[in-house]
Coordinates of C-alpha atoms and ligand atoms in Angstrom, one line a residue:
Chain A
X267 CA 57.9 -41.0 33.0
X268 CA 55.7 -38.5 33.5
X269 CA 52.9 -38.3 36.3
X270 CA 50.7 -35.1 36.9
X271 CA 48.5 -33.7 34.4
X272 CA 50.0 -29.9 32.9
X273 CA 46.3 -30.1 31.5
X274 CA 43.3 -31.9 31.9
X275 CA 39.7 -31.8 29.9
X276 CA 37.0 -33.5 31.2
X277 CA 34.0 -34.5 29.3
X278 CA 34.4 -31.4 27.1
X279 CA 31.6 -29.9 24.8
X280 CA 32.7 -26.9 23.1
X281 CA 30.4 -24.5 19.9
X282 CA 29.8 -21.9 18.6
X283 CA 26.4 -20.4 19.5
X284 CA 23.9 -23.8 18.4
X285 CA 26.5 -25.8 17.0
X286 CA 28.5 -27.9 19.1
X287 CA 31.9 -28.1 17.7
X288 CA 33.7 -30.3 20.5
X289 CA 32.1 -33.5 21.6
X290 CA 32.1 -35.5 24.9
X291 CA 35.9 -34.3 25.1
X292 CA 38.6 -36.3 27.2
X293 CA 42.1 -35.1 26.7
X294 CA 45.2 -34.9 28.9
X295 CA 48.4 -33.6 28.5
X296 CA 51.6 -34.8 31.1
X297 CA 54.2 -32.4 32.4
X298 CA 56.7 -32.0 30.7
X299 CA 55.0 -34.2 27.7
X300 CA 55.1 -32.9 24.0
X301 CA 51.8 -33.8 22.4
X302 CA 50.9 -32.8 18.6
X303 CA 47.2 -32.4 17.4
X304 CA 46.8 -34.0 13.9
X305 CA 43.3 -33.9 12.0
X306 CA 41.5 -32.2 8.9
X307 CA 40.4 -28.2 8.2
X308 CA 37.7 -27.7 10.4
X309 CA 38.2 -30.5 12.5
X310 CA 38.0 -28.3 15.6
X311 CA 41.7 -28.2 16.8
X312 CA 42.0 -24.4 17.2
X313 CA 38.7 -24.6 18.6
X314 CA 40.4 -27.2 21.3
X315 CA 42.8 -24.3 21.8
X316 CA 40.6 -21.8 22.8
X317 CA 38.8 -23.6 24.9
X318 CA 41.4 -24.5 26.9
X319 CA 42.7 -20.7 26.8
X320 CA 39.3 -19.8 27.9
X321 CA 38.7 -17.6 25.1
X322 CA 35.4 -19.8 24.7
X323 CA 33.3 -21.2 27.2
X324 CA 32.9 -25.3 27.6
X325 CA 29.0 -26.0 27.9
X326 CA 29.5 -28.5 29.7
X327 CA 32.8 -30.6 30.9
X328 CA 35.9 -29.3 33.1
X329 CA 38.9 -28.1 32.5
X330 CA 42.0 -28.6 35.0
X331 CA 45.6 -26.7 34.7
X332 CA 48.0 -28.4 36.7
X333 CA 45.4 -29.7 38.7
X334 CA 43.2 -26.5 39.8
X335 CA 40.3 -26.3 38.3
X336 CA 39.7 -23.3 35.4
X337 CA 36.6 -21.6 33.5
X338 CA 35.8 -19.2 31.3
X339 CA 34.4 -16.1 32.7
X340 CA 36.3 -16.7 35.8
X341 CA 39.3 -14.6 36.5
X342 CA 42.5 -16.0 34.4
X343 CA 45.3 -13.6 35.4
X344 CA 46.7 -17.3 36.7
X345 CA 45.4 -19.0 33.5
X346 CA 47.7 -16.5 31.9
X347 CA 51.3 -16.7 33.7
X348 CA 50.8 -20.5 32.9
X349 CA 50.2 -20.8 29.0
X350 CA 52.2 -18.9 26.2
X351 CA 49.5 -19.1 22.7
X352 CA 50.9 -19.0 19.6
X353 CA 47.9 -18.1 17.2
X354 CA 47.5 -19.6 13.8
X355 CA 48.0 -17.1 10.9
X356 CA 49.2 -14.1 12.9
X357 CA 49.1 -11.4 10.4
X358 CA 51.5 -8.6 10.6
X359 CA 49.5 -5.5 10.0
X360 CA 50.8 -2.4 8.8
X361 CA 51.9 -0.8 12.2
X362 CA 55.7 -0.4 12.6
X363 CA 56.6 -1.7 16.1
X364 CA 60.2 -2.9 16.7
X365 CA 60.9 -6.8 17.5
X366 CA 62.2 -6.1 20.6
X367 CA 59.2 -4.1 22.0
X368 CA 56.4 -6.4 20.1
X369 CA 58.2 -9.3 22.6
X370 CA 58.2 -7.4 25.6
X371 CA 54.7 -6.1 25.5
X372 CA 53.9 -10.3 25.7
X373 CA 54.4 -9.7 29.3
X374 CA 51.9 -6.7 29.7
X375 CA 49.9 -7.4 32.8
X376 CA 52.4 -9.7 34.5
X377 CA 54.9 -7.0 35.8
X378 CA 53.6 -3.7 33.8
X379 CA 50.8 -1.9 32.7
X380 CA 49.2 1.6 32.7
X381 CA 51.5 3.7 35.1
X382 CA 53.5 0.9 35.6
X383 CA 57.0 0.7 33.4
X384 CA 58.6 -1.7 32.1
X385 CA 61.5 -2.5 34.2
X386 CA 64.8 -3.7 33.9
X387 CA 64.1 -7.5 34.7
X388 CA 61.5 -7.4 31.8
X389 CA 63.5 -5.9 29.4
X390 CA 66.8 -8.5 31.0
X391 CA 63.9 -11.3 30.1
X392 CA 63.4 -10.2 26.6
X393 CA 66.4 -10.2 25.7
X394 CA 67.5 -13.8 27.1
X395 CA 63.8 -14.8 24.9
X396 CA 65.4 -13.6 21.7
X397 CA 68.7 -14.6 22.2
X398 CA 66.9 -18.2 22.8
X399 CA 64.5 -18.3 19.4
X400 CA 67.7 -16.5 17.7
X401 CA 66.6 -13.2 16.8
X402 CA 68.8 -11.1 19.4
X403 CA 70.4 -9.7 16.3
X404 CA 67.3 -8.2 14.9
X405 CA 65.9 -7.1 18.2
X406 CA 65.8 -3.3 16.7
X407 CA 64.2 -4.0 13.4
X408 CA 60.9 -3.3 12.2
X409 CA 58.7 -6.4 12.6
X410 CA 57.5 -6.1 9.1
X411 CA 61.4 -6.4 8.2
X412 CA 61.2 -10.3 9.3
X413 CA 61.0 -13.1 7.2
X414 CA 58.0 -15.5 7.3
X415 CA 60.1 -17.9 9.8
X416 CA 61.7 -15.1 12.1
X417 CA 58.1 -13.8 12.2
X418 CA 57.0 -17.3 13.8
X419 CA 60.0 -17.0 15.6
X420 CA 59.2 -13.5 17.0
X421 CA 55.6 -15.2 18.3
X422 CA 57.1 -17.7 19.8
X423 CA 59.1 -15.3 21.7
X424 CA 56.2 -13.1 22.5
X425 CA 54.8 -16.4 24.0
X426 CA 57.6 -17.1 25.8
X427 CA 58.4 -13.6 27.8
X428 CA 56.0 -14.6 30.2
X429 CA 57.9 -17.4 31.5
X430 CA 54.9 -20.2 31.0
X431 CA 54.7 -23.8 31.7
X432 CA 52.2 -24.7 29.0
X433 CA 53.4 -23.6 25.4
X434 CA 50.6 -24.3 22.6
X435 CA 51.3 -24.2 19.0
X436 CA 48.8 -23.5 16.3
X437 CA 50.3 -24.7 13.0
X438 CA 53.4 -22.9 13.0
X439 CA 55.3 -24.3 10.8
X440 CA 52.7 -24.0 7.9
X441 CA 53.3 -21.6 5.2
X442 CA 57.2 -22.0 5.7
X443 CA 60.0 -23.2 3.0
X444 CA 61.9 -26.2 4.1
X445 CA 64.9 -24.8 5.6
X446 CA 62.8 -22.2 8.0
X447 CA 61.0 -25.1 9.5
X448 CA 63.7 -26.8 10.1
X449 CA 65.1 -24.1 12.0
X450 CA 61.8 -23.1 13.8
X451 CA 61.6 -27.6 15.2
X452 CA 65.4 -26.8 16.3
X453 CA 63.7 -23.6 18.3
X454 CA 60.5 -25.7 19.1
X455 CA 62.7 -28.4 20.7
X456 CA 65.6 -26.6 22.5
X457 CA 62.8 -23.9 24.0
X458 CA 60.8 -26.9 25.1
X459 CA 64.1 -28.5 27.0
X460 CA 65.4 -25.4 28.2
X461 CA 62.1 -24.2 29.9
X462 CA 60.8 -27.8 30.6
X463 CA 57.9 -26.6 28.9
X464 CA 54.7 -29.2 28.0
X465 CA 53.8 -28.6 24.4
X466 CA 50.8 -29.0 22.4
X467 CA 51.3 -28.7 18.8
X468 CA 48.4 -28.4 16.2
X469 CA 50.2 -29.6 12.9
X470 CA 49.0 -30.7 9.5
X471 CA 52.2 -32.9 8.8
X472 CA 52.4 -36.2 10.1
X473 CA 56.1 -36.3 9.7
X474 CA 56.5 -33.2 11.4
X475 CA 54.7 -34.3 14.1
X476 CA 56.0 -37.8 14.7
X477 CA 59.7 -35.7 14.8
X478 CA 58.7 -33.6 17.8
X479 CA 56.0 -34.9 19.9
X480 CA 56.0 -37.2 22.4
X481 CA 52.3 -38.5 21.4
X482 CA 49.9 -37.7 18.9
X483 CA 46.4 -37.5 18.9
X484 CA 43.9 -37.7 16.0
X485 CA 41.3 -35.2 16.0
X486 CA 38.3 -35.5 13.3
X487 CA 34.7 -34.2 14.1
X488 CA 35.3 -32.7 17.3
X489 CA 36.4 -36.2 19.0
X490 CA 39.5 -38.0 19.4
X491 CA 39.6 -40.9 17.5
X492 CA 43.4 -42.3 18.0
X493 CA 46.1 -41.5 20.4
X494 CA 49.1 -43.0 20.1
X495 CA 52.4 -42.9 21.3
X496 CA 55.9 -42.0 19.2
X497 CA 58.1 -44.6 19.7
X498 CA 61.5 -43.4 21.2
Chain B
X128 CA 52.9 42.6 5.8
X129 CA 56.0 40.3 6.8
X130 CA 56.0 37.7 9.1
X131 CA 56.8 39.6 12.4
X132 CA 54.0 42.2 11.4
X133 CA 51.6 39.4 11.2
X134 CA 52.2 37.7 14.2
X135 CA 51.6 40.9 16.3
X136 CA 48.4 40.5 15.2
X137 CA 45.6 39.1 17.7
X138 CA 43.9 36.5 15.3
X139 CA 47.2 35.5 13.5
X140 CA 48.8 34.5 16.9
X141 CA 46.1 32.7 17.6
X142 CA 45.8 31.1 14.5
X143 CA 49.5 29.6 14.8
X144 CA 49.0 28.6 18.4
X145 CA 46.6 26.3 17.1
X146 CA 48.3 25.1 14.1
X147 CA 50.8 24.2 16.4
X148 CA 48.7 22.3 19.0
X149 CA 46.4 21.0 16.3
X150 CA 49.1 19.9 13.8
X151 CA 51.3 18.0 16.7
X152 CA 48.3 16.4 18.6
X153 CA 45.3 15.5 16.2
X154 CA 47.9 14.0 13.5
X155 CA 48.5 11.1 16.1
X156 CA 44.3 10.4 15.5
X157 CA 45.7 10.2 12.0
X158 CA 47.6 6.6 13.3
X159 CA 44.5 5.1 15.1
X160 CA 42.5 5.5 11.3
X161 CA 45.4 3.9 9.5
X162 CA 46.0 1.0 11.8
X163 CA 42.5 0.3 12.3
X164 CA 41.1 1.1 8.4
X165 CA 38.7 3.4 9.5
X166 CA 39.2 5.6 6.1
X167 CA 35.6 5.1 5.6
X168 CA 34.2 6.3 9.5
X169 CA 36.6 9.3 9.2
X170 CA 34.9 10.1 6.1
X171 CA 31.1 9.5 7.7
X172 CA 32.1 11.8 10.9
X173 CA 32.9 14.3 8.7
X174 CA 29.8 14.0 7.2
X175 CA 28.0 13.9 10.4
X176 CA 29.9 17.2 11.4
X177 CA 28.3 18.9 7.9
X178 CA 24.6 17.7 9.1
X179 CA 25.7 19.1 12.4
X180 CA 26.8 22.6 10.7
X181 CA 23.6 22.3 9.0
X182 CA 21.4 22.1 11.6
X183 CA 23.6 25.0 13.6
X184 CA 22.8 27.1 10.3
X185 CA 19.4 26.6 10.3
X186 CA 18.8 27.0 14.0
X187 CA 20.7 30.2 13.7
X188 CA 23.7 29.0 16.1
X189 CA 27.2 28.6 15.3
X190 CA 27.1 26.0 13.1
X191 CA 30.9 24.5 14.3
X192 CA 29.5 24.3 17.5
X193 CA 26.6 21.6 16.5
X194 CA 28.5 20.1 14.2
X195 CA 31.5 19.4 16.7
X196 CA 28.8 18.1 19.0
X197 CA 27.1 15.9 16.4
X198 CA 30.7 14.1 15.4
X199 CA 31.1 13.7 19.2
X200 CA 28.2 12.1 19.8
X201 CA 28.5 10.0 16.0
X202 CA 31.9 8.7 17.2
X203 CA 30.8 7.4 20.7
X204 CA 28.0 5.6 19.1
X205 CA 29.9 3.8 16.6
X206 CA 32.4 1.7 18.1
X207 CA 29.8 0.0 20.2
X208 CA 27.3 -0.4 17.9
X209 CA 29.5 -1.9 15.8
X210 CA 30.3 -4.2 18.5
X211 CA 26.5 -4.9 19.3
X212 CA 25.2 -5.4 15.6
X213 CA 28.6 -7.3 14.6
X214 CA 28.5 -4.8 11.2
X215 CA 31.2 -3.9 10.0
X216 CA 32.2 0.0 10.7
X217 CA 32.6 0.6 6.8
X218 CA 29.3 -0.4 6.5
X219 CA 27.5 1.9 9.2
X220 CA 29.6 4.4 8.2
X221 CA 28.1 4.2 4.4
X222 CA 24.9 4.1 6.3
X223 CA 25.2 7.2 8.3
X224 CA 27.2 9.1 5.8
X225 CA 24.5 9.1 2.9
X226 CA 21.6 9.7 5.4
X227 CA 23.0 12.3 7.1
X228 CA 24.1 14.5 4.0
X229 CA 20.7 13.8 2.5
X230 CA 19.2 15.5 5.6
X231 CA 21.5 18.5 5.6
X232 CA 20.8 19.2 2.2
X233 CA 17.1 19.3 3.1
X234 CA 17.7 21.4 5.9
X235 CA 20.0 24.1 3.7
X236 CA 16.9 24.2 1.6
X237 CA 14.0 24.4 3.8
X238 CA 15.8 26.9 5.6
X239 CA 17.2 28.9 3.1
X240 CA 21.0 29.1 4.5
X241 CA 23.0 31.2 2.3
X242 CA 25.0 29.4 -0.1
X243 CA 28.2 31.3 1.5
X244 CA 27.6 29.7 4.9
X245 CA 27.3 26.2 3.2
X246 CA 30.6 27.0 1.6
X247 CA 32.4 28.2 4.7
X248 CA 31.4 25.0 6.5
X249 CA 33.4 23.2 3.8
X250 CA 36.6 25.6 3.8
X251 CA 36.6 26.4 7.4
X252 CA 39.2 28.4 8.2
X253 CA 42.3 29.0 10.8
X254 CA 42.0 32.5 10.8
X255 CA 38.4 32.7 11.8
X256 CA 39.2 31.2 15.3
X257 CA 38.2 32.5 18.4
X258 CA 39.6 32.7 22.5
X259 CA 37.2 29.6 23.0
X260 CA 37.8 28.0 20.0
X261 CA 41.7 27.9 21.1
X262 CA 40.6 27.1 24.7
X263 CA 39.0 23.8 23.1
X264 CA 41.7 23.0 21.1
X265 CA 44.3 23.1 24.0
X266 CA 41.9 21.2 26.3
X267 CA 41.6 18.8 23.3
X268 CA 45.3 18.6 22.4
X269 CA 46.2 17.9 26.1
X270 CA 43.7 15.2 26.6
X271 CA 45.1 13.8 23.4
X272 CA 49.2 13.9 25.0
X273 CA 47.9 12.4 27.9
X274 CA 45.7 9.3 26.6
X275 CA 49.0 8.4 24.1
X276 CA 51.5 8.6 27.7
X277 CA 49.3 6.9 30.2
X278 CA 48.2 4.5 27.3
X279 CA 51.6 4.2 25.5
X280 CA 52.3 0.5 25.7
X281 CA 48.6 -0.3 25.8
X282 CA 47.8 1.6 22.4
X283 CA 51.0 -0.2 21.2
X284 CA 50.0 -3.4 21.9
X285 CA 46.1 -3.1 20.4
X286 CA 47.2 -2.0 17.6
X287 CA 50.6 -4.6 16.9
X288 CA 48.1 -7.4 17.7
X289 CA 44.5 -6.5 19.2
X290 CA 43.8 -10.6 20.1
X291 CA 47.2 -10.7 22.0
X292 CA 45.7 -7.3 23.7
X293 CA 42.4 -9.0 24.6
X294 CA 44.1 -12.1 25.7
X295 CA 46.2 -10.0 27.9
X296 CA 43.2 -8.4 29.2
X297 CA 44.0 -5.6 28.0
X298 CA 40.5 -3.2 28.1
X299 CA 40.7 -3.0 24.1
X300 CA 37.7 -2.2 23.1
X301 CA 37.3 0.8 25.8
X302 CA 40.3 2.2 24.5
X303 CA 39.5 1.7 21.0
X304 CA 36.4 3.2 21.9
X305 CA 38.0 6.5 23.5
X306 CA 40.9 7.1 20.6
X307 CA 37.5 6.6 18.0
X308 CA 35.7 9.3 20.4
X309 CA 38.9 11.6 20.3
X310 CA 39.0 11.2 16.3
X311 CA 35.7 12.7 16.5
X312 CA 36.6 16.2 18.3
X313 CA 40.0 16.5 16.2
X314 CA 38.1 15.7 12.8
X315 CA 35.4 18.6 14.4
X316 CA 38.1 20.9 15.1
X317 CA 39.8 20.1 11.7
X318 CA 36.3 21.1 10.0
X319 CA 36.5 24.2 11.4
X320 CA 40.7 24.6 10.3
X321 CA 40.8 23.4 7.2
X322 CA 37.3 22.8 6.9
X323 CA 35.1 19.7 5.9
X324 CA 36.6 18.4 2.7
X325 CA 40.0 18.7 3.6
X326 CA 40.3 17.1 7.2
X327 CA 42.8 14.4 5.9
X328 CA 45.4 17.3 5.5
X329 CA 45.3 17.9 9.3
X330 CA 44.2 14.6 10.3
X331 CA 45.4 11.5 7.9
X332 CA 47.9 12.6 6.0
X333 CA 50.8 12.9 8.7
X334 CA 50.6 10.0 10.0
X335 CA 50.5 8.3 6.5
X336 CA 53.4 9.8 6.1
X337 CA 55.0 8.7 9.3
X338 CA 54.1 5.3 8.6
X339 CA 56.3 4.8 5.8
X340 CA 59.3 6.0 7.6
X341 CA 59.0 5.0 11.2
X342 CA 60.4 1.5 12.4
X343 CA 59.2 1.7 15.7
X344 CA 56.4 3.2 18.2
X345 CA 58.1 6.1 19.3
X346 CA 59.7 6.9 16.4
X347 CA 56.3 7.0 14.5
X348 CA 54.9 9.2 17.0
X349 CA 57.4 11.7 16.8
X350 CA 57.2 11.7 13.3
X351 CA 53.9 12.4 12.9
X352 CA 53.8 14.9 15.6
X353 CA 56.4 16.7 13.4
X354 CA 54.6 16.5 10.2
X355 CA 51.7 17.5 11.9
X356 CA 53.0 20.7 13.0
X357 CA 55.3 21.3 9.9
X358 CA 51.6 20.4 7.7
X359 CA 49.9 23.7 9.9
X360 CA 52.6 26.1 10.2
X361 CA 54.1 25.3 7.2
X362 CA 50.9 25.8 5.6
X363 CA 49.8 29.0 7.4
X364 CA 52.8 31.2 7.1
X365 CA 52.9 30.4 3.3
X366 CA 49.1 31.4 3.3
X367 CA 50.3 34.5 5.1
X368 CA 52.8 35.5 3.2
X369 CA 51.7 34.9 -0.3
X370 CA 48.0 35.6 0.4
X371 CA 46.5 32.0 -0.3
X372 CA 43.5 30.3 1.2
X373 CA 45.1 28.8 4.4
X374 CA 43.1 25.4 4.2
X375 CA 44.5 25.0 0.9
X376 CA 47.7 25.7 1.6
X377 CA 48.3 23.9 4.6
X378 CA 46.5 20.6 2.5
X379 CA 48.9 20.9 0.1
X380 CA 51.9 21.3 2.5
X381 CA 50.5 18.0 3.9
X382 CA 50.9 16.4 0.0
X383 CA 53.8 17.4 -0.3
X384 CA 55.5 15.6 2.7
X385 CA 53.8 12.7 1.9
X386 CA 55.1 12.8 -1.6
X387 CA 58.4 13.0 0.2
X388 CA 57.9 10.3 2.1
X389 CA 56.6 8.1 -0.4
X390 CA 60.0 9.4 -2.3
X391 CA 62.1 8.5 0.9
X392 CA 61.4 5.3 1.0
X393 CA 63.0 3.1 4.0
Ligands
LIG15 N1 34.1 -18.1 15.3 C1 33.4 -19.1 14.8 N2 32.1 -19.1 14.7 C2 31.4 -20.1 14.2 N3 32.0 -21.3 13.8 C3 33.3 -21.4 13.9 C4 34.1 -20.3 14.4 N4 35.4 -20.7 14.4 C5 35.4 -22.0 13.9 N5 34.2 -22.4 13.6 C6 33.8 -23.7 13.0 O1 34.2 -24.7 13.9 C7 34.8 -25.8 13.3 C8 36.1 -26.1 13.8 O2 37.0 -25.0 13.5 P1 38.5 -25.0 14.0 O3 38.6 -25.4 15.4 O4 39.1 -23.7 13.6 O5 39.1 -26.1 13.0 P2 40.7 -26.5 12.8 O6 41.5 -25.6 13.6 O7 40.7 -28.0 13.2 O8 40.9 -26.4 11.3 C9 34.7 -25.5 11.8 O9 33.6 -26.1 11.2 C10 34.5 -24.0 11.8 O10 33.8 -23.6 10.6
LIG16 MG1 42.9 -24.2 13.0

């Protein structure tokens, strides 16, 4: 079913200053695949993240994205227009900023900045984004008017705007009552069909997990120790 | 005197130019201290700014001058170094703030300022402006318009989600760096309005204000410009007319909108 690579790591080793946090990494992800990341706190999973994000540097190890080769410190503006990053515990702040701005300043860079304007195709794309994870209606709030699922909602979206490939997922359904998660997997999975998106999803819920993803992979010390397949 | 008889008065009119400029420009410094909790550095730069009036005093210059220059040079150094020494700005800012009053007080001493000079370093006042003194301000409150235009949906964006920013590559921490550097000149400029102990008038308060009511960017922006300026001219033509300390008044103009606004609530 599925046959190139959206994402490829290579014999990974990933720390923090002394301490190595990923170890001897191999992990792929297919096009088109949805793959969730189960494993305890502190197990390294975000750390996976920003790796492949180049946030943090691999000391050793490749990484590939769609088959070109990537590293930190190298220019990412590509890296960028390929992978929307939803964070784990985004907090709101304090600063009033409405929803439909906070989601179209997610594609600074790619069509504006400095003297450049917005223009009418970004703001055309924003909107279609909301409509999409369902917030079209509050597009003029105050973000800090959301509730805790619209506000995972809203970061999807301000993932999204840029049109990537690659969508990761840091815990975000975590934090939320019953009925908002439910409503954020329906967003989760009809995003992912309508964009054709490959997903990684870090999640703490097995169930969860097993209802979205195409595979799962077991993270615990920094290395992979199972990888299995959801059964259709 | 009424109000028209004031303003054909040379130092009056300049007076409530600046109020004006001062009142709709610095205010929007008022936003980058709330968003990025800096309560504590604005409080250290103003103390910088009195060891800089100190040392003006005791040198014999004008001891606005120096302490301008000091809160310049204060607020350049400490974003980096805070970036460098991964401390956190509240703590260098306790760290400068008690060193740095310590030393002026040595310095009022040794050199035997009058105690009325130390006093009008912590009153300032509008009225004592002169043609340069404006010239700064307008050179100051253009600079300020300008950085929020050209930086509008980059300012946004640092300060809705700074890691998003960075991710972006957005150059956060240069302008994080330059908004800090401009807080400095405003919070010099406000020593010498309102003087030192009652910057937050002309400087915090506004855009505290503003927060609770705006819902979006712009909107906050405008508001603050508008309390800004109704915070000074409010302030100065109620001094004028009923013959009060104009640092006073125009801080307690300031409370009172942001009584209102706390009042108003969304
Ligand atoms: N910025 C950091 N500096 C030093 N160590 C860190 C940092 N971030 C995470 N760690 C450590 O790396 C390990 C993995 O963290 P993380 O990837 O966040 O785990 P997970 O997301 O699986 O809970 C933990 O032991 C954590 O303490
Ligand atoms: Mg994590």
């Amino acid at each position: 079913m599925f046959n190139e690579n959206a994402i490829e790591l290579n014999n990974a080793f990933v720390g923090y200053g002394d301490v190595t946090i990923l170890k001897n990494l191999d992990f792929k992800v297919k096009i088109g695949e949805f793959v969730s990341i189960l494993g305890e706190n502190g197990a390294g999973k975000t750390t996976l993240f920003k790796s492949i994000l180049l946030i943090l540097p691999l000391t050793k190890g490749t990484i590939r994205v769609f088959d070109k080769e990537v590293a930190w410190g190298r220019d990412n503006t590509w890296l960028r227009s390929q992978i929307g990053y939803v964070p784990q515990n985004h907090n709101k702040g304090n600063f009033p900023i409405s929803v439909f701005d906070a989601t179209l300043l997610g594609r600074w860079g790619s069509s504006f900045s400095y003297f450049k304007r917005p223009s009418l195709r970004d703001k055309e794309i924003t909107r279609e984004i909301l409509r999409v994870v369902n917030l079209e209606d509050m597009m003029h709030h105050d973000c800090k008017a959301l509730s805790g699922g619209q506000t995972q909602r809203l970061n999807i979206a301000r993932a999204l705007v840029r049109k990537p490939r690659i969508l990761l997922l840091d815990e975000p359904t975590t934090h939320l009552d019953v009925d908002s998660q439910r409503k954020l997997d329906a967003t989760i999975s009809n995003i992912r069909n309508q964009y054709e998106l490959s997903v990684i999803m870090i999640s703490h819920d097995k169930a969860h997990a097993i209802s979205l993803s195409d595979r799962i992979v077991y993270l615990r010390n920094g290395k992979i120790y199972n990888d299995i397949g959801v059964p259709l | 005197m009424n109000i028209i008889e004031f303003l054909k008065v040379p130092i009056f009119q300049r007076a409530l130019i600046a109020s004006i400029l001062a009142g709709g420009t610095m205010s929007l410094l008022g936003i980058v201290i709330v968003v990025f909790n800096m309560t504590t550095i604005r409080f250290a730069l103003m103390h910088f700014g009195l060891l800089g009036g100190a040392i003006g005093l005791a040198l014999g210059a004008n001891p606005l001058t120096v302490a301008i220059a000091a809160i310049a040079l204060a607020s350049l150094l400490f974003g980096p170094l805070s970036d460098r020494l991964k401390l956190d700005t509240g703590l260098i800012g306790a760290f400068f703030m008690t060193g740095s009053i310590a030393i002026a007080f040595l310095l009022f001493y040794k050199a035997g300022v009058p105690a009325l000079d130390v006093f009008s370093l912590f009153t300032g006042s509008i009225l004592t402006l002169t043609s340069n003194d404006l010239l700064f301000i307008c050179v100051l409150a253009l600079i300020i318009v300008l950085f929020y235009v050209i930086f509008y949906k980059e300012i946004q964006l640092i300060f809705y989600d700074s890691d998003q920013a960075e991710w972006l590559g957005v150059p956060t921490k240069k302008i994080r760096n330059a908004l800090l550097f401009l807080t400095g000149l405003s919070i010099g400029v406000a020593m010498k309005i309102v003087g030192a102990l009652l910057i937050d008038a002309l400087i915090l308060l506004s855009a505290m204000s503003a927060m609770r009511l705006a819902k979006n960017f712009k909107q906050l922006i405008l508001l603050t410009s508008l309390f800004g300026i109704l915070t000074t001219t409010g302030g100065l033509l109620f001094s004028m007319v009923f013959d009060f300390p104009s640092g006073a008044t125009i801080t307690l103009t300031g409370v009172l909108i942001l009584l209102i606004s706390l009042l108003t609530q969304k």
